[in-house]
PDB file of C-alpha atoms in Angstrom:
ATOM      1  CA  MET B   1       0.000   0.000   0.000  1.00 53.00           C
ATOM      2  CA  THR B   2       1.368   3.433  -0.962  1.00 62.00           C
ATOM      3  CA  LYS B   3       1.544   6.041   1.773  1.00 71.00           C
ATOM      4  CA  ARG B   4      -0.538   9.098   0.887  1.00 78.00           C
ATOM      5  CA  ALA B   5       0.797  12.604   1.387  1.00 82.00           C
ATOM      6  CA  LYS B   6      -0.611  14.348   4.441  1.00 89.00           C
ATOM      7  CA  ASN B   7      -1.276  17.492   2.358  1.00 92.00           C
ATOM      8  CA  THR B   8      -2.183  17.431  -1.330  1.00 95.00           C
ATOM      9  CA  ILE B   9      -3.055  20.326  -3.609  1.00 97.00           C
ATOM     10  CA  CYS B  10      -6.511  19.769  -5.116  1.00 97.00           C
ATOM     11  CA  LEU B  11      -7.049  21.504  -8.460  1.00 98.00           C
ATOM     12  CA  TRP B  12     -10.500  21.812 -10.037  1.00 98.00           C
ATOM     13  CA  TYR B  13     -10.889  21.060 -13.753  1.00 98.00           C
ATOM     14  CA  ASP B  14     -13.809  21.028 -16.146  1.00 97.00           C
ATOM     15  CA  GLY B  15     -13.428  17.441 -17.346  1.00 97.00           C
ATOM     16  CA  ASP B  16      -9.799  17.692 -18.489  1.00 97.00           C
ATOM     17  CA  ALA B  17      -7.788  16.907 -15.353  1.00 98.00           C
ATOM     18  CA  GLU B  18      -6.130  13.920 -17.016  1.00 98.00           C
ATOM     19  CA  GLU B  19      -5.042  15.985 -20.050  1.00 98.00           C
ATOM     20  CA  ALA B  20      -3.587  18.664 -17.766  1.00 98.00           C
ATOM     21  CA  ALA B  21      -1.782  16.089 -15.618  1.00 98.00           C
ATOM     22  CA  ARG B  22      -0.274  14.467 -18.724  1.00 98.00           C
ATOM     23  CA  PHE B  23       1.014  17.840 -19.917  1.00 98.00           C
ATOM     24  CA  TYR B  24       2.580  18.605 -16.520  1.00 98.00           C
ATOM     25  CA  ALA B  25       4.164  15.134 -16.341  1.00 98.00           C
ATOM     26  CA  GLU B  26       5.664  15.544 -19.826  1.00 98.00           C
ATOM     27  CA  THR B  27       6.863  19.118 -19.210  1.00 98.00           C
ATOM     28  CA  PHE B  28       8.355  19.235 -15.722  1.00 98.00           C
ATOM     29  CA  PRO B  29      10.982  16.997 -14.083  1.00 97.00           C
ATOM     30  CA  ASP B  30      10.015  14.891 -11.065  1.00 97.00           C
ATOM     31  CA  SER B  31       6.424  14.880 -12.351  1.00 98.00           C
ATOM     32  CA  SER B  32       4.123  11.961 -13.036  1.00 97.00           C
ATOM     33  CA  ILE B  33       0.580  10.688 -13.270  1.00 98.00           C
ATOM     34  CA  ASP B  34       0.182   8.432 -10.268  1.00 97.00           C
ATOM     35  CA  ALA B  35      -3.418   7.212 -10.564  1.00 97.00           C
ATOM     36  CA  VAL B  36      -6.611   7.835 -12.515  1.00 98.00           C
ATOM     37  CA  HIS B  37      -9.900   7.163 -10.718  1.00 98.00           C
ATOM     38  CA  LEU B  38     -13.234   6.698 -12.428  1.00 98.00           C
ATOM     39  CA  ALA B  39     -16.496   7.873 -10.916  1.00 97.00           C
ATOM     40  CA  PRO B  40     -18.301   5.009  -9.164  1.00 97.00           C
ATOM     41  CA  GLY B  41     -21.638   6.664  -9.943  1.00 97.00           C
ATOM     42  CA  ASP B  42     -23.200   9.640 -11.695  1.00 96.00           C
ATOM     43  CA  TYR B  43     -22.387  13.089 -10.322  1.00 93.00           C
ATOM     44  CA  PRO B  44     -23.443  16.668 -11.223  1.00 92.00           C
ATOM     45  CA  SER B  45     -20.867  17.165 -13.988  1.00 91.00           C
ATOM     46  CA  GLY B  46     -20.342  13.584 -15.141  1.00 94.00           C
ATOM     47  CA  ALA B  47     -21.426  10.008 -15.288  1.00 96.00           C
ATOM     48  CA  GLN B  48     -20.384   6.721 -13.809  1.00 98.00           C
ATOM     49  CA  GLY B  49     -17.148   5.609 -15.470  1.00 98.00           C
ATOM     50  CA  ASP B  50     -15.924   9.122 -16.329  1.00 97.00           C
ATOM     51  CA  VAL B  51     -12.532  10.206 -15.004  1.00 98.00           C
ATOM     52  CA  LEU B  52     -13.381  11.778 -11.653  1.00 98.00           C
ATOM     53  CA  THR B  53      -9.941  12.388 -10.148  1.00 98.00           C
ATOM     54  CA  VAL B  54      -6.332  12.167 -11.241  1.00 98.00           C
ATOM     55  CA  GLU B  55      -3.526  11.829  -8.732  1.00 97.00           C
ATOM     56  CA  PHE B  56      -0.380  13.429 -10.113  1.00 98.00           C
ATOM     57  CA  THR B  57       2.899  14.954  -9.034  1.00 97.00           C
ATOM     58  CA  VAL B  58       4.302  18.266 -10.308  1.00 98.00           C
ATOM     59  CA  MET B  59       7.994  18.753  -9.541  1.00 97.00           C
ATOM     60  CA  GLY B  60       7.670  16.611  -6.424  1.00 96.00           C
ATOM     61  CA  ILE B  61       4.428  18.226  -5.217  1.00 96.00           C
ATOM     62  CA  PRO B  62       1.466  15.844  -4.844  1.00 97.00           C
ATOM     63  CA  CYS B  63      -1.700  17.075  -6.557  1.00 98.00           C
ATOM     64  CA  LEU B  64      -5.194  15.819  -7.175  1.00 98.00           C
ATOM     65  CA  GLY B  65      -7.071  16.932 -10.276  1.00 98.00           C
ATOM     66  CA  LEU B  66     -10.819  16.897  -9.707  1.00 98.00           C
ATOM     67  CA  ASN B  67     -13.123  16.952 -12.717  1.00 98.00           C
ATOM     68  CA  GLY B  68     -15.722  19.025 -10.934  1.00 96.00           C
ATOM     69  CA  GLY B  69     -17.277  20.783 -13.927  1.00 96.00           C
ATOM     70  CA  PRO B  70     -17.532  24.408 -15.043  1.00 95.00           C
ATOM     71  CA  THR B  71     -18.587  25.958 -11.719  1.00 94.00           C
ATOM     72  CA  PHE B  72     -15.164  27.096 -10.461  1.00 96.00           C
ATOM     73  CA  LYS B  73     -12.273  28.619 -12.417  1.00 95.00           C
ATOM     74  CA  HIS B  74      -8.587  28.957 -11.586  1.00 96.00           C
ATOM     75  CA  SER B  75      -7.268  32.419 -10.699  1.00 95.00           C
ATOM     76  CA  GLU B  76      -3.938  34.065  -9.978  1.00 95.00           C
ATOM     77  CA  ALA B  77      -4.746  33.669  -6.279  1.00 96.00           C
ATOM     78  CA  PHE B  78      -3.027  30.277  -6.665  1.00 97.00           C
ATOM     79  CA  SER B  79       0.040  29.639  -8.794  1.00 97.00           C
ATOM     80  CA  PHE B  80       2.951  27.278  -9.074  1.00 98.00           C
ATOM     81  CA  GLN B  81       6.267  29.112  -8.762  1.00 97.00           C
ATOM     82  CA  VAL B  82       8.969  27.290 -10.704  1.00 98.00           C
ATOM     83  CA  ALA B  83      12.545  28.278  -9.852  1.00 97.00           C
ATOM     84  CA  THR B  84      14.801  28.150 -12.896  1.00 98.00           C
ATOM     85  CA  CYS B  85      18.574  28.171 -13.032  1.00 98.00           C
ATOM     86  CA  ASP B  86      19.221  29.789 -16.423  1.00 98.00           C
ATOM     87  CA  GLN B  87      17.580  31.361 -19.471  1.00 98.00           C
ATOM     88  CA  GLU B  88      17.362  28.049 -21.299  1.00 98.00           C
ATOM     89  CA  GLU B  89      15.302  26.474 -18.520  1.00 98.00           C
ATOM     90  CA  THR B  90      13.203  29.633 -18.161  1.00 98.00           C
ATOM     91  CA  ASP B  91      12.482  29.653 -21.888  1.00 98.00           C
ATOM     92  CA  ARG B  92      11.728  25.913 -21.979  1.00 98.00           C
ATOM     93  CA  TYR B  93       9.006  26.033 -19.297  1.00 98.00           C
ATOM     94  CA  TRP B  94       7.558  29.377 -20.397  1.00 98.00           C
ATOM     95  CA  ASN B  95       7.382  28.304 -24.043  1.00 98.00           C
ATOM     96  CA  ALA B  96       5.909  24.892 -23.184  1.00 98.00           C
ATOM     97  CA  ILE B  97       3.037  26.548 -21.333  1.00 98.00           C
ATOM     98  CA  ILE B  98       2.452  29.343 -23.863  1.00 98.00           C
ATOM     99  CA  ASN B  99       2.788  27.104 -26.930  1.00 98.00           C
ATOM    100  CA  ASN B 100       0.267  24.613 -25.510  1.00 98.00           C
ATOM    101  CA  GLY B 101      -2.637  27.061 -25.561  1.00 98.00           C
ATOM    102  CA  GLY B 102      -1.510  29.169 -22.594  1.00 98.00           C
ATOM    103  CA  GLU B 103      -1.071  32.903 -22.377  1.00 98.00           C
ATOM    104  CA  ALA B 104       1.638  35.265 -21.216  1.00 98.00           C
ATOM    105  CA  SER B 105       1.162  37.644 -18.340  1.00 97.00           C
ATOM    106  CA  ALA B 106       3.551  40.013 -16.564  1.00 97.00           C
ATOM    107  CA  CYS B 107       6.651  39.648 -14.383  1.00 97.00           C
ATOM    108  CA  GLY B 108       7.325  36.007 -15.203  1.00 98.00           C
ATOM    109  CA  TRP B 109       3.715  34.872 -14.836  1.00 98.00           C
ATOM    110  CA  CYS B 110       1.813  32.896 -17.444  1.00 98.00           C
ATOM    111  CA  ARG B 111      -1.371  30.851 -17.499  1.00 98.00           C
ATOM    112  CA  ASP B 112      -1.756  27.375 -18.966  1.00 98.00           C
ATOM    113  CA  LYS B 113      -4.648  26.421 -21.229  1.00 98.00           C
ATOM    114  CA  TRP B 114      -6.622  25.158 -18.219  1.00 98.00           C
ATOM    115  CA  GLY B 115      -6.366  28.553 -16.491  1.00 97.00           C
ATOM    116  CA  LEU B 116      -3.748  27.557 -13.907  1.00 98.00           C
ATOM    117  CA  SER B 117      -1.148  30.261 -13.232  1.00 98.00           C
ATOM    118  CA  TRP B 118       2.592  29.647 -13.259  1.00 98.00           C
ATOM    119  CA  GLN B 119       5.448  31.879 -12.161  1.00 98.00           C
ATOM    120  CA  ILE B 120       8.544  30.950 -14.144  1.00 98.00           C
ATOM    121  CA  THR B 121      11.096  32.578 -11.862  1.00 98.00           C
ATOM    122  CA  PRO B 122      14.849  32.522 -12.425  1.00 98.00           C
ATOM    123  CA  ALA B 123      16.896  32.305  -9.225  1.00 98.00           C
ATOM    124  CA  VAL B 124      18.815  35.351 -10.517  1.00 97.00           C
ATOM    125  CA  LEU B 125      15.625  37.412 -10.270  1.00 98.00           C
ATOM    126  CA  MET B 126      14.971  36.438  -6.664  1.00 97.00           C
ATOM    127  CA  GLU B 127      18.584  37.216  -5.743  1.00 98.00           C
ATOM    128  CA  ALA B 128      18.438  40.562  -7.564  1.00 98.00           C
ATOM    129  CA  ILE B 129      15.288  41.866  -5.894  1.00 97.00           C
ATOM    130  CA  ALA B 130      16.716  40.828  -2.509  1.00 98.00           C
ATOM    131  CA  ASP B 131      20.082  42.508  -3.206  1.00 97.00           C
ATOM    132  CA  PRO B 132      21.492  44.122  -0.027  1.00 97.00           C
ATOM    133  CA  ASP B 133      22.082  47.264  -2.104  1.00 97.00           C
ATOM    134  CA  PRO B 134      18.605  48.851  -2.205  1.00 97.00           C
ATOM    135  CA  ALA B 135      19.417  50.758  -5.409  1.00 97.00           C
ATOM    136  CA  ALA B 136      20.445  47.544  -7.207  1.00 97.00           C
ATOM    137  CA  ALA B 137      17.326  45.744  -5.953  1.00 98.00           C
ATOM    138  CA  LYS B 138      15.141  48.623  -7.140  1.00 98.00           C
ATOM    139  CA  ARG B 139      16.729  48.675 -10.607  1.00 98.00           C
ATOM    140  CA  ALA B 140      16.238  44.915 -10.983  1.00 98.00           C
ATOM    141  CA  PHE B 141      12.654  45.170  -9.713  1.00 98.00           C
ATOM    142  CA  GLU B 142      11.863  47.994 -12.129  1.00 98.00           C
ATOM    143  CA  ALA B 143      13.339  45.983 -15.009  1.00 98.00           C
ATOM    144  CA  MET B 144      11.211  42.963 -14.019  1.00 98.00           C
ATOM    145  CA  MET B 145       8.081  45.103 -13.974  1.00 98.00           C
ATOM    146  CA  THR B 146       8.472  45.709 -17.739  1.00 98.00           C
ATOM    147  CA  MET B 147       8.788  42.021 -18.652  1.00 98.00           C
ATOM    148  CA  GLY B 148       6.499  39.164 -19.543  1.00 98.00           C
ATOM    149  CA  LYS B 149       8.950  36.251 -19.610  1.00 98.00           C
ATOM    150  CA  ILE B 150      11.966  37.114 -17.464  1.00 98.00           C
ATOM    151  CA  ASP B 151      15.108  38.068 -19.366  1.00 98.00           C
ATOM    152  CA  ILE B 152      17.995  37.090 -17.092  1.00 98.00           C
ATOM    153  CA  ALA B 153      20.600  39.171 -18.963  1.00 98.00           C
ATOM    154  CA  ALA B 154      18.405  42.270 -18.601  1.00 98.00           C
ATOM    155  CA  ILE B 155      17.926  41.619 -14.855  1.00 98.00           C
ATOM    156  CA  GLU B 156      21.689  41.196 -14.394  1.00 98.00           C
ATOM    157  CA  ALA B 157      22.356  44.377 -16.379  1.00 98.00           C
ATOM    158  CA  ALA B 158      19.842  46.361 -14.312  1.00 97.00           C
ATOM    159  CA  ARG B 159      21.414  45.104 -11.082  1.00 95.00           C
ATOM    160  CA  ARG B 160      24.907  46.362 -11.985  1.00 94.00           C
ATOM    161  CA  PRO B 161      25.927  49.785 -10.664  1.00 88.00           C
ATOM    162  CA  VAL B 162      25.250  52.676 -13.021  1.00 81.00           C
TER     163      VAL B 162
END
């Protein structure tokens, strides 16, 4: 018997939890589909035998996708923040989400085609906005505020003394 996580993130989908989980498992390391459960009976947004829940892992975080129907939508109030180590990794995740029906937002945020928000955040950005030199942190922060996808070279340039 597999030990269940004490705390699992439950994400609401409108019938496409399995599709979303497959995309996450194919896109992010340490991600997988762990189980697919069919509804044992009819329910408000589906029928017996439909995929009701999908247990999956995103970058080591246990999640449960619930096919609950169209009632609730994702919002920026919840997002996954993905720390990246370089521009190549930043571009890879950002482009995977955007090119799969997602949309760009501001300051490293984007939304996948299911409405779930992602922050694709280079470690360089977090270091820059926490710089002990308040002027350097402010310059990096102001540079970030003009970006969609984070440009690491531009953040590093903004951080340097003028």
